[in-house]
């Protein structure tokens, strides 16, 4: 039972344009959501997070949106850069606890 | 430098031969966790620990053991490895309060033949 799903295995965008990565979840108990970025041969790196009491969190070029009624979150990257090319994972937890449930990941490719 | 260190980075072993993957963090983090990454499945939590001598099962604990005798170390033990445990393994840690993002190690690529 995949409680966190990223339905797009891959996404390709042009440099300078917006990248939108999507994530859906089924467990209504999740109240904290995170995005991680992963380059080949490296561990995932924490990118940005959002609590369920908010619907938007912004950090530089990265913005995460949360739609609790739809159980959906998205990561927007504006403008996209070639260095953003990586696998992006969304993750969720209950009570900001130690258990973290990840999605399958989306490979983002930003073309120069 | 704040980091999570896993060893070894690569390991090829035979079915049934006990092995340990070590994990150490230098950030005085309370929480530590082990994940495995498999194609199409993302990262799945194997075991986690909320502090010394406190461990619990994650989503895929079968065939694995852990221990947390010291705050900085959280080794992953495969008593009798099988080919279905061939995977990429990550150790991670985070503080109990403050930022809730885990810091991950660089990974251990394990092949069981």
GROMACS .gro file of C-alpha atoms in nm:
model
  225
    1UNK     CA    1   0.000   0.000   0.000
    2UNK     CA    2   0.179   0.309  -0.130
    3UNK     CA    3   0.068   0.590   0.100
    4UNK     CA    4   0.273   0.852  -0.083
    5UNK     CA    5   0.268   0.847  -0.462
    6UNK     CA    6   0.453   1.037  -0.727
    7UNK     CA    7   0.280   0.942  -1.047
    8UNK     CA    8   0.530   1.095  -1.287
    9UNK     CA    9   0.854   0.895  -1.305
   10UNK     CA   10   1.015   1.168  -1.512
   11UNK     CA   11   0.980   1.533  -1.613
   12UNK     CA   12   1.175   1.734  -1.868
   13UNK     CA   13   1.174   2.116  -1.882
   14UNK     CA   14   1.370   2.391  -2.049
   15UNK     CA   15   1.614   2.605  -1.853
   16UNK     CA   16   1.446   2.916  -1.718
   17UNK     CA   17   1.097   2.768  -1.722
   18UNK     CA   18   0.894   2.642  -1.428
   19UNK     CA   19   0.923   2.283  -1.304
   20UNK     CA   20   0.621   2.142  -1.121
   21UNK     CA   21   0.658   1.813  -0.940
   22UNK     CA   22   0.350   1.650  -0.793
   23UNK     CA   23   0.282   1.419  -0.502
   24UNK     CA   24  -0.036   1.259  -0.367
   25UNK     CA   25  -0.094   1.092  -0.034
   26UNK     CA   26  -0.367   0.874   0.110
   27UNK     CA   27  -0.303   0.881   0.486
   28UNK     CA   28  -0.502   1.170   0.636
   29UNK     CA   29  -0.288   1.148   0.952
   30UNK     CA   30   0.014   1.288   0.769
   31UNK     CA   31   0.076   1.640   0.895
   32UNK     CA   32   0.429   1.720   0.782
   33UNK     CA   33   0.563   1.698   0.429
   34UNK     CA   34   0.912   1.724   0.290
   35UNK     CA   35   1.088   1.730  -0.045
   36UNK     CA   36   1.430   1.580  -0.101
   37UNK     CA   37   1.662   1.604  -0.398
   38UNK     CA   38   1.898   1.321  -0.492
   39UNK     CA   39   2.194   1.324  -0.728
   40UNK     CA   40   2.347   0.997  -0.850
   41UNK     CA   41   2.593   0.835  -0.606
   42UNK     CA   42   2.485   1.069  -0.325
   43UNK     CA   43   2.234   1.050  -0.044
   44UNK     CA   44   1.909   1.249  -0.060
   45UNK     CA   45   1.937   1.613   0.045
   46UNK     CA   46   1.659   1.790   0.232
   47UNK     CA   47   1.512   2.069   0.019
   48UNK     CA   48   1.200   2.220   0.171
   49UNK     CA   49   0.915   2.123   0.400
   50UNK     CA   50   0.563   2.228   0.493
   51UNK     CA   51   0.341   2.174   0.791
   52UNK     CA   52  -0.025   2.090   0.744
   53UNK     CA   53  -0.123   2.417   0.913
   54UNK     CA   54   0.011   2.600   0.607
   55UNK     CA   55  -0.076   2.580   0.240
   56UNK     CA   56   0.242   2.732   0.102
   57UNK     CA   57   0.608   2.756   0.193
   58UNK     CA   58   0.871   2.938  -0.011
   59UNK     CA   59   1.249   2.923  -0.007
   60UNK     CA   60   1.423   3.107  -0.288
   61UNK     CA   61   1.342   2.939  -0.618
   62UNK     CA   62   1.153   2.658  -0.445
   63UNK     CA   63   0.789   2.672  -0.334
   64UNK     CA   64   0.584   2.388  -0.194
   65UNK     CA   65   0.205   2.400  -0.208
   66UNK     CA   66  -0.021   2.181   0.003
   67UNK     CA   67  -0.385   2.108  -0.075
   68UNK     CA   68  -0.512   1.908   0.222
   69UNK     CA   69  -0.860   1.851   0.089
   70UNK     CA   70  -0.716   1.691  -0.224
   71UNK     CA   71  -0.431   1.523  -0.032
   72UNK     CA   72  -0.193   1.671  -0.284
   73UNK     CA   73   0.129   1.865  -0.268
   74UNK     CA   74   0.349   2.011  -0.536
   75UNK     CA   75   0.698   2.153  -0.563
   76UNK     CA   76   0.753   2.449  -0.796
   77UNK     CA   77   1.101   2.543  -0.910
   78UNK     CA   78   1.128   2.883  -1.078
   79UNK     CA   79   1.339   2.942  -1.278
   80UNK     CA   80   1.466   2.592  -1.345
   81UNK     CA   81   1.842   2.547  -1.387
   82UNK     CA   82   2.044   2.258  -1.534
   83UNK     CA   83   2.189   2.195  -1.186
   84UNK     CA   84   1.836   2.114  -1.066
   85UNK     CA   85   1.845   1.793  -1.271
   86UNK     CA   86   1.807   1.519  -1.010
   87UNK     CA   87   1.556   1.276  -0.864
   88UNK     CA   88   1.304   1.447  -0.635
   89UNK     CA   89   1.131   1.258  -0.357
   90UNK     CA   90   0.837   1.376  -0.155
   91UNK     CA   91   0.794   1.238   0.196
   92UNK     CA   92   0.539   1.259   0.474
   93UNK     CA   93   0.524   1.200   0.847
   94UNK     CA   94   0.273   1.195   1.132
   95UNK     CA   95   0.330   1.440   1.421
   96UNK     CA   96   0.668   1.529   1.266
   97UNK     CA   97   0.782   1.197   1.402
   98UNK     CA   98   1.074   0.975   1.321
   99UNK     CA   99   0.883   0.763   1.068
  100UNK     CA  100   0.907   0.909   0.720
  101UNK     CA  101   0.718   0.765   0.422
  102UNK     CA  102   0.862   0.842   0.079
  103UNK     CA  103   0.717   0.847  -0.269
  104UNK     CA  104   0.877   0.668  -0.564
  105UNK     CA  105   1.062   0.973  -0.690
  106UNK     CA  106   1.050   1.186  -1.009
  107UNK     CA  107   1.353   1.230  -1.232
  108UNK     CA  108   1.373   1.597  -1.332
  109UNK     CA  109   1.583   1.690  -1.633
  110UNK     CA  110   1.642   2.058  -1.706
  111UNK     CA  111   1.768   2.112  -2.058
  112UNK     CA  112   1.999   2.406  -2.136
  113UNK     CA  113   3.175   1.898   0.899
  114UNK     CA  114   2.830   1.775   1.003
  115UNK     CA  115   2.772   1.442   0.837
  116UNK     CA  116   2.640   1.088   0.841
  117UNK     CA  117   2.907   0.833   0.752
  118UNK     CA  118   2.826   0.488   0.622
  119UNK     CA  119   3.068   0.206   0.554
  120UNK     CA  120   3.130   0.033   0.327
  121UNK     CA  121   3.015   0.222   0.015
  122UNK     CA  122   3.006  -0.098  -0.190
  123UNK     CA  123   2.973  -0.459  -0.078
  124UNK     CA  124   2.932  -0.786  -0.264
  125UNK     CA  125   2.860  -1.088  -0.048
  126UNK     CA  126   2.722  -1.439  -0.071
  127UNK     CA  127   2.388  -1.566   0.052
  128UNK     CA  128   2.389  -1.648   0.421
  129UNK     CA  129   2.711  -1.471   0.520
  130UNK     CA  130   2.640  -1.231   0.806
  131UNK     CA  131   2.732  -0.870   0.745
  132UNK     CA  132   2.713  -0.533   0.918
  133UNK     CA  133   2.685  -0.191   0.761
  134UNK     CA  134   2.805   0.078   0.996
  135UNK     CA  135   2.654   0.424   1.036
  136UNK     CA  136   2.784   0.711   1.244
  137UNK     CA  137   2.671   1.073   1.284
  138UNK     CA  138   2.856   1.364   1.444
  139UNK     CA  139   2.561   1.598   1.500
  140UNK     CA  140   2.440   1.460   1.835
  141UNK     CA  141   2.108   1.372   1.670
  142UNK     CA  142   1.853   1.172   1.865
  143UNK     CA  143   1.677   1.014   1.568
  144UNK     CA  144   1.845   0.771   1.333
  145UNK     CA  145   1.699   0.559   1.057
  146UNK     CA  146   1.782   0.307   0.786
  147UNK     CA  147   1.626   0.309   0.439
  148UNK     CA  148   1.658   0.098   0.130
  149UNK     CA  149   1.607   0.234  -0.220
  150UNK     CA  150   1.480   0.009  -0.497
  151UNK     CA  151   1.375   0.103  -0.853
  152UNK     CA  152   1.013   0.209  -0.873
  153UNK     CA  153   0.965   0.183  -0.496
  154UNK     CA  154   1.141   0.494  -0.370
  155UNK     CA  155   1.292   0.483  -0.022
  156UNK     CA  156   1.143   0.246   0.231
  157UNK     CA  157   1.218   0.264   0.602
  158UNK     CA  158   1.372  -0.048   0.752
  159UNK     CA  159   1.426   0.046   1.117
  160UNK     CA  160   1.442   0.366   1.313
  161UNK     CA  161   1.566   0.475   1.653
  162UNK     CA  162   1.447   0.765   1.865
  163UNK     CA  163   1.739   0.748   2.106
  164UNK     CA  164   1.989   0.515   2.270
  165UNK     CA  165   1.842   0.167   2.327
  166UNK     CA  166   1.513   0.274   2.162
  167UNK     CA  167   1.452   0.112   1.823
  168UNK     CA  168   1.144   0.020   1.625
  169UNK     CA  169   1.047  -0.146   1.299
  170UNK     CA  170   0.979   0.053   0.988
  171UNK     CA  171   0.796  -0.068   0.678
  172UNK     CA  172   1.034  -0.345   0.566
  173UNK     CA  173   1.218  -0.484   0.873
  174UNK     CA  174   1.223  -0.853   0.777
  175UNK     CA  175   1.575  -0.993   0.755
  176UNK     CA  176   1.739  -0.697   0.929
  177UNK     CA  177   1.851  -0.612   1.281
  178UNK     CA  178   1.976  -0.289   1.434
  179UNK     CA  179   2.122  -0.173   1.762
  180UNK     CA  180   2.166   0.168   1.922
  181UNK     CA  181   2.414   0.132   2.207
  182UNK     CA  182   2.561   0.478   2.157
  183UNK     CA  183   2.395   0.794   2.034
  184UNK     CA  184   2.625   0.839   1.737
  185UNK     CA  185   2.617   0.483   1.596
  186UNK     CA  186   2.336   0.285   1.438
  187UNK     CA  187   2.463  -0.030   1.261
  188UNK     CA  188   2.247  -0.236   1.026
  189UNK     CA  189   2.293  -0.612   1.058
  190UNK     CA  190   2.196  -0.875   0.803
  191UNK     CA  191   2.223  -1.209   0.986
  192UNK     CA  192   2.164  -1.422   0.678
  193UNK     CA  193   2.155  -1.208   0.363
  194UNK     CA  194   1.948  -1.319   0.067
  195UNK     CA  195   1.947  -1.196  -0.295
  196UNK     CA  196   1.625  -0.996  -0.238
  197UNK     CA  197   1.824  -0.776  -0.001
  198UNK     CA  198   2.035  -0.654  -0.290
  199UNK     CA  199   1.966  -0.283  -0.276
  200UNK     CA  200   2.100   0.067  -0.209
  201UNK     CA  201   2.094   0.142   0.164
  202UNK     CA  202   2.091   0.482   0.332
  203UNK     CA  203   2.141   0.577   0.693
  204UNK     CA  204   1.998   0.907   0.813
  205UNK     CA  205   1.976   1.115   1.127
  206UNK     CA  206   1.791   1.420   1.256
  207UNK     CA  207   1.743   1.614   1.574
  208UNK     CA  208   1.435   1.550   1.784
  209UNK     CA  209   1.335   1.917   1.764
  210UNK     CA  210   1.394   2.196   1.516
  211UNK     CA  211   1.430   2.101   1.152
  212UNK     CA  212   1.251   1.777   1.077
  213UNK     CA  213   1.455   1.695   0.770
  214UNK     CA  214   1.679   1.392   0.795
  215UNK     CA  215   2.045   1.420   0.695
  216UNK     CA  216   2.140   1.120   0.482
  217UNK     CA  217   2.465   0.934   0.436
  218UNK     CA  218   2.609   0.869   0.090
  219UNK     CA  219   2.469   0.518   0.066
  220UNK     CA  220   2.587   0.156   0.064
  221UNK     CA  221   2.539  -0.047  -0.252
  222UNK     CA  222   2.489  -0.409  -0.141
  223UNK     CA  223   2.483  -0.705  -0.379
  224UNK     CA  224   2.397  -1.050  -0.245
  225UNK     CA  225   2.479  -1.338  -0.482
   0.00000   0.00000   0.00000
